[in-house]
PDB file of C-alpha atoms in Angstrom:
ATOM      1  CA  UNK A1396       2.961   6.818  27.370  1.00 70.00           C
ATOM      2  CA  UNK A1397       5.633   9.296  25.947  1.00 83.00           C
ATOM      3  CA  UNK A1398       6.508   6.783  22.839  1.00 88.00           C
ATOM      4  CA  UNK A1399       3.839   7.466  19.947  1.00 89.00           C
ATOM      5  CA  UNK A1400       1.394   5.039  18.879  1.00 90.00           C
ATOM      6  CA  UNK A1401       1.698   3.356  15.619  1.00 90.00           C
ATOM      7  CA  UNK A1402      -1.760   3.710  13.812  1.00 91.00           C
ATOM      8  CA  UNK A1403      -0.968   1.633  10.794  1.00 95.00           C
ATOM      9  CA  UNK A1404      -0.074  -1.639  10.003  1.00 96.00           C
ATOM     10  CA  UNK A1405       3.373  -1.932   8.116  1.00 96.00           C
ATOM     11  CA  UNK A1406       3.489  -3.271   4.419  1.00 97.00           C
ATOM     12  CA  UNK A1407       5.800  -4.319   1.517  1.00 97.00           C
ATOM     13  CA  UNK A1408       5.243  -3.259  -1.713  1.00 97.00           C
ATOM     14  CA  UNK A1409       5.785  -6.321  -3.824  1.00 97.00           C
ATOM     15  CA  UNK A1410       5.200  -4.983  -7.626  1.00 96.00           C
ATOM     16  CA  UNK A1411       2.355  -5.021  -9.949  1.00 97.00           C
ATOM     17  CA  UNK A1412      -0.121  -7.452 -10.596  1.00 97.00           C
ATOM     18  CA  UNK A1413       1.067  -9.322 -13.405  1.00 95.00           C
ATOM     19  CA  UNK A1414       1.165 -12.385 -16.201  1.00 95.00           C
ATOM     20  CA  UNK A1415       4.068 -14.301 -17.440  1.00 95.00           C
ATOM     21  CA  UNK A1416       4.762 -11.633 -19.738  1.00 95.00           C
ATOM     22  CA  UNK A1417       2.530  -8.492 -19.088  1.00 96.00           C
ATOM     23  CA  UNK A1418       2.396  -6.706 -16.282  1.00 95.00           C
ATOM     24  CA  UNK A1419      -0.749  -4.317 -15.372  1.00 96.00           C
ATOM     25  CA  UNK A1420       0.149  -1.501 -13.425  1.00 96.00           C
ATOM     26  CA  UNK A1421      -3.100  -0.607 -12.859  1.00 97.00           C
ATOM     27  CA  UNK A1422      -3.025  -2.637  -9.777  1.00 97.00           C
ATOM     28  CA  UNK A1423      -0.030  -3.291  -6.743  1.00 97.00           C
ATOM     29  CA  UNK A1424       0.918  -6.120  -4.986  1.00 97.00           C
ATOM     30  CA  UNK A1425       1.154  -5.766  -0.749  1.00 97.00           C
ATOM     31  CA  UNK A1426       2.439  -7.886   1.835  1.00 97.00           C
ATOM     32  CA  UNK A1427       0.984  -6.809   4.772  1.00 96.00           C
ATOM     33  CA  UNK A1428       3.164  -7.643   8.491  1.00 96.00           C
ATOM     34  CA  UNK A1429       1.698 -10.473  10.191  1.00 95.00           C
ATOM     35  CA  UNK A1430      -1.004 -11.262   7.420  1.00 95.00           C
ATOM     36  CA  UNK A1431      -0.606 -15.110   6.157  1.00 96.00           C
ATOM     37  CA  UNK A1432      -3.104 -16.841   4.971  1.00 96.00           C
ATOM     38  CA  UNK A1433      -6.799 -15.446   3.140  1.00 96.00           C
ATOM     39  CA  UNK A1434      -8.978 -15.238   6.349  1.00 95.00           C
ATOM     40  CA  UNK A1435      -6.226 -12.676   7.649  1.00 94.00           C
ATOM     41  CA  UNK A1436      -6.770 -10.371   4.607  1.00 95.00           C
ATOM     42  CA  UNK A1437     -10.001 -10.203   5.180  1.00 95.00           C
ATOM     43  CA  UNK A1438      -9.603  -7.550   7.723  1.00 95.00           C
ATOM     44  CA  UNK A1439      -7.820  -4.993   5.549  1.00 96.00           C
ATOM     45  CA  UNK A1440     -10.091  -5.188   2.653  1.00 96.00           C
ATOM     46  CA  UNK A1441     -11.132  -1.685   2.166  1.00 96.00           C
ATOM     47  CA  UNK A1442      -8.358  -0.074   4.599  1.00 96.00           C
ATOM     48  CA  UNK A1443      -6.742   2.767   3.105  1.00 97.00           C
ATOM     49  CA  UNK A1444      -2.931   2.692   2.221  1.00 97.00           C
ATOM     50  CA  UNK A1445      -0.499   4.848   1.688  1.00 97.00           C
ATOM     51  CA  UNK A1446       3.004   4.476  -0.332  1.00 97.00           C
ATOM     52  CA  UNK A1447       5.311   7.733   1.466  1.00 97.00           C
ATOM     53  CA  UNK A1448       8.393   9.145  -0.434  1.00 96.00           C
ATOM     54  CA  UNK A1449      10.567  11.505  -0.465  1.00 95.00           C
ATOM     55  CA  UNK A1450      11.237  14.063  -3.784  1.00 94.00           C
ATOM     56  CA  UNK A1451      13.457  16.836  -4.158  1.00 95.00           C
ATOM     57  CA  UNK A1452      11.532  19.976  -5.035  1.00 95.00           C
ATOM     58  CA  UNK A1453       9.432  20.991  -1.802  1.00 95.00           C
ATOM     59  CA  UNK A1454       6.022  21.297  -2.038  1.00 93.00           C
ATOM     60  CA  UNK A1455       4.169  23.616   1.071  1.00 94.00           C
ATOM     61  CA  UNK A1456       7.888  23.395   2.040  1.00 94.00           C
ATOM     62  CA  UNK A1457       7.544  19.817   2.473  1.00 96.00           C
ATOM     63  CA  UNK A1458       9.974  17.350   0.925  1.00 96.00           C
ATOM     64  CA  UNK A1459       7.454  14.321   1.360  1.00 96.00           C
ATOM     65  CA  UNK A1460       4.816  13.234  -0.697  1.00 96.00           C
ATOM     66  CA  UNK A1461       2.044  10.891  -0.577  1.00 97.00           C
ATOM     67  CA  UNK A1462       0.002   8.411  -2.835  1.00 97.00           C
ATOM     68  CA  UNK A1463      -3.078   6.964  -1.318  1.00 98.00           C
ATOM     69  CA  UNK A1464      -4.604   3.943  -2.317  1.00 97.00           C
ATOM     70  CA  UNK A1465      -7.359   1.384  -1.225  1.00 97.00           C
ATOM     71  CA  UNK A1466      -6.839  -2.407  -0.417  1.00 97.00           C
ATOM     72  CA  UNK A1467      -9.389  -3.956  -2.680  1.00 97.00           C
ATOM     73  CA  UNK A1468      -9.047  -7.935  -2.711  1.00 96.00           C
ATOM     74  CA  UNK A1469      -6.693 -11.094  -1.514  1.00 97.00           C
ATOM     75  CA  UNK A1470      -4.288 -12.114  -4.493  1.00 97.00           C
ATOM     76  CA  UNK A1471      -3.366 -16.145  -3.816  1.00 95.00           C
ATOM     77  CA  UNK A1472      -3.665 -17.983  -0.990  1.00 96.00           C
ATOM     78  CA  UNK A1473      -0.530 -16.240   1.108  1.00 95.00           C
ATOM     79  CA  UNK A1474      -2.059 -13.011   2.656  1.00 94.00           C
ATOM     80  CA  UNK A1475      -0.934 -10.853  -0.546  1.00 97.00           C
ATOM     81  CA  UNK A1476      -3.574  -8.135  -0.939  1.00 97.00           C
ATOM     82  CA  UNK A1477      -3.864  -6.405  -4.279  1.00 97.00           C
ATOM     83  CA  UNK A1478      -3.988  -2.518  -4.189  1.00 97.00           C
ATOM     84  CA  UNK A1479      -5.773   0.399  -6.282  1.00 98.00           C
ATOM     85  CA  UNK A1480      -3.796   3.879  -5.933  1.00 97.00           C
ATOM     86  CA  UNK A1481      -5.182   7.239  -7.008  1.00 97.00           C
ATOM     87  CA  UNK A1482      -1.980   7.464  -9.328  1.00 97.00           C
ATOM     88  CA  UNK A1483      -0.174   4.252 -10.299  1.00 97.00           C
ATOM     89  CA  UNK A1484       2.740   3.970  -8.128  1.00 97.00           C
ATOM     90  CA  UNK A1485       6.368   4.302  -9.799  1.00 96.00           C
ATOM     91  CA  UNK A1486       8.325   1.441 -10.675  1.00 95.00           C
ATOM     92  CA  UNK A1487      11.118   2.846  -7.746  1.00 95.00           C
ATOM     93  CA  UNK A1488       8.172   1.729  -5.298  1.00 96.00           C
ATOM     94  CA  UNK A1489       8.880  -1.830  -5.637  1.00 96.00           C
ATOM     95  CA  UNK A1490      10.212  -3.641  -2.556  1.00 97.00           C
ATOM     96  CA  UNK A1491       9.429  -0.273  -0.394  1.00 97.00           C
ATOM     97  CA  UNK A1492       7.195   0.067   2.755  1.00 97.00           C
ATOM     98  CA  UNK A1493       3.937   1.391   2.515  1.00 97.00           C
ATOM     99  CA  UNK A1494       1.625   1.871   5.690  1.00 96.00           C
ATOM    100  CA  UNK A1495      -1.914   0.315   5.729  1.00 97.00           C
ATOM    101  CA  UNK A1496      -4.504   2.074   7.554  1.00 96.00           C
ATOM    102  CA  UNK A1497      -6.622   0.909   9.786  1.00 95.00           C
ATOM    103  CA  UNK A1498      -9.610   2.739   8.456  1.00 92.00           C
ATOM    104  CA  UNK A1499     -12.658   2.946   7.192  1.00 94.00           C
ATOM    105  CA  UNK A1500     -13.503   0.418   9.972  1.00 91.00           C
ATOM    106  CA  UNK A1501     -15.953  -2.303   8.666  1.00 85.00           C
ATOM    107  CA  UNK A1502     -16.484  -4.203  12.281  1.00 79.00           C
TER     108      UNK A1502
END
């Protein structure tokens, strides 16, 4: 097959985990694709994730940059995941895509 092969499941970042009036961004909110209901999550606990963007002064003559992250545990009953990244991710993150790995494989 010529067309490359998509090793990631696609996500939304939804924002950080929050109260009524605090928010903690310690911790993200994902919607993964396809994921709706607890059981689903289950699979992607663990999975690595990554939130890709693009920032103006090149690095190794590279435009892109990277935050990785770790899905850690199911938030509610829909098949949102909550997140850990190495560095918090910026508020401009909110609503973007993010790619969820499919490793470390726990089957």
């Amino acid at each position: 097959g010529s067309q490359p092969v998509r090793l990631y499941a696609k996500g939304k970042v939804l924002g950080f985990q929050r109260g009524q009036r605090t928010q903690n961004p310690n911790t993200s909110l994902l919607k993964i694709e396809g994921v709706k209901t607890i059981a689903d999550t289950e699979f992607y606990l663990g999975k690595k994730v990554c939130y890709v963007y693009r920032a103006k002064r090149k690095v190794n003559d590279s435009n892109i940059r990277v935050i990785w992250g770790k899905v850690r545990r199911a938030h509610g009953n829909s098949g949102v995941v909550r997140a850990k990244f190495r560095h918090n991710l910026p508020p401009k993150s909110m609503g973007a895509s993010c790619r969820v790995m499919l490793y470390p494989s726990r089957i």
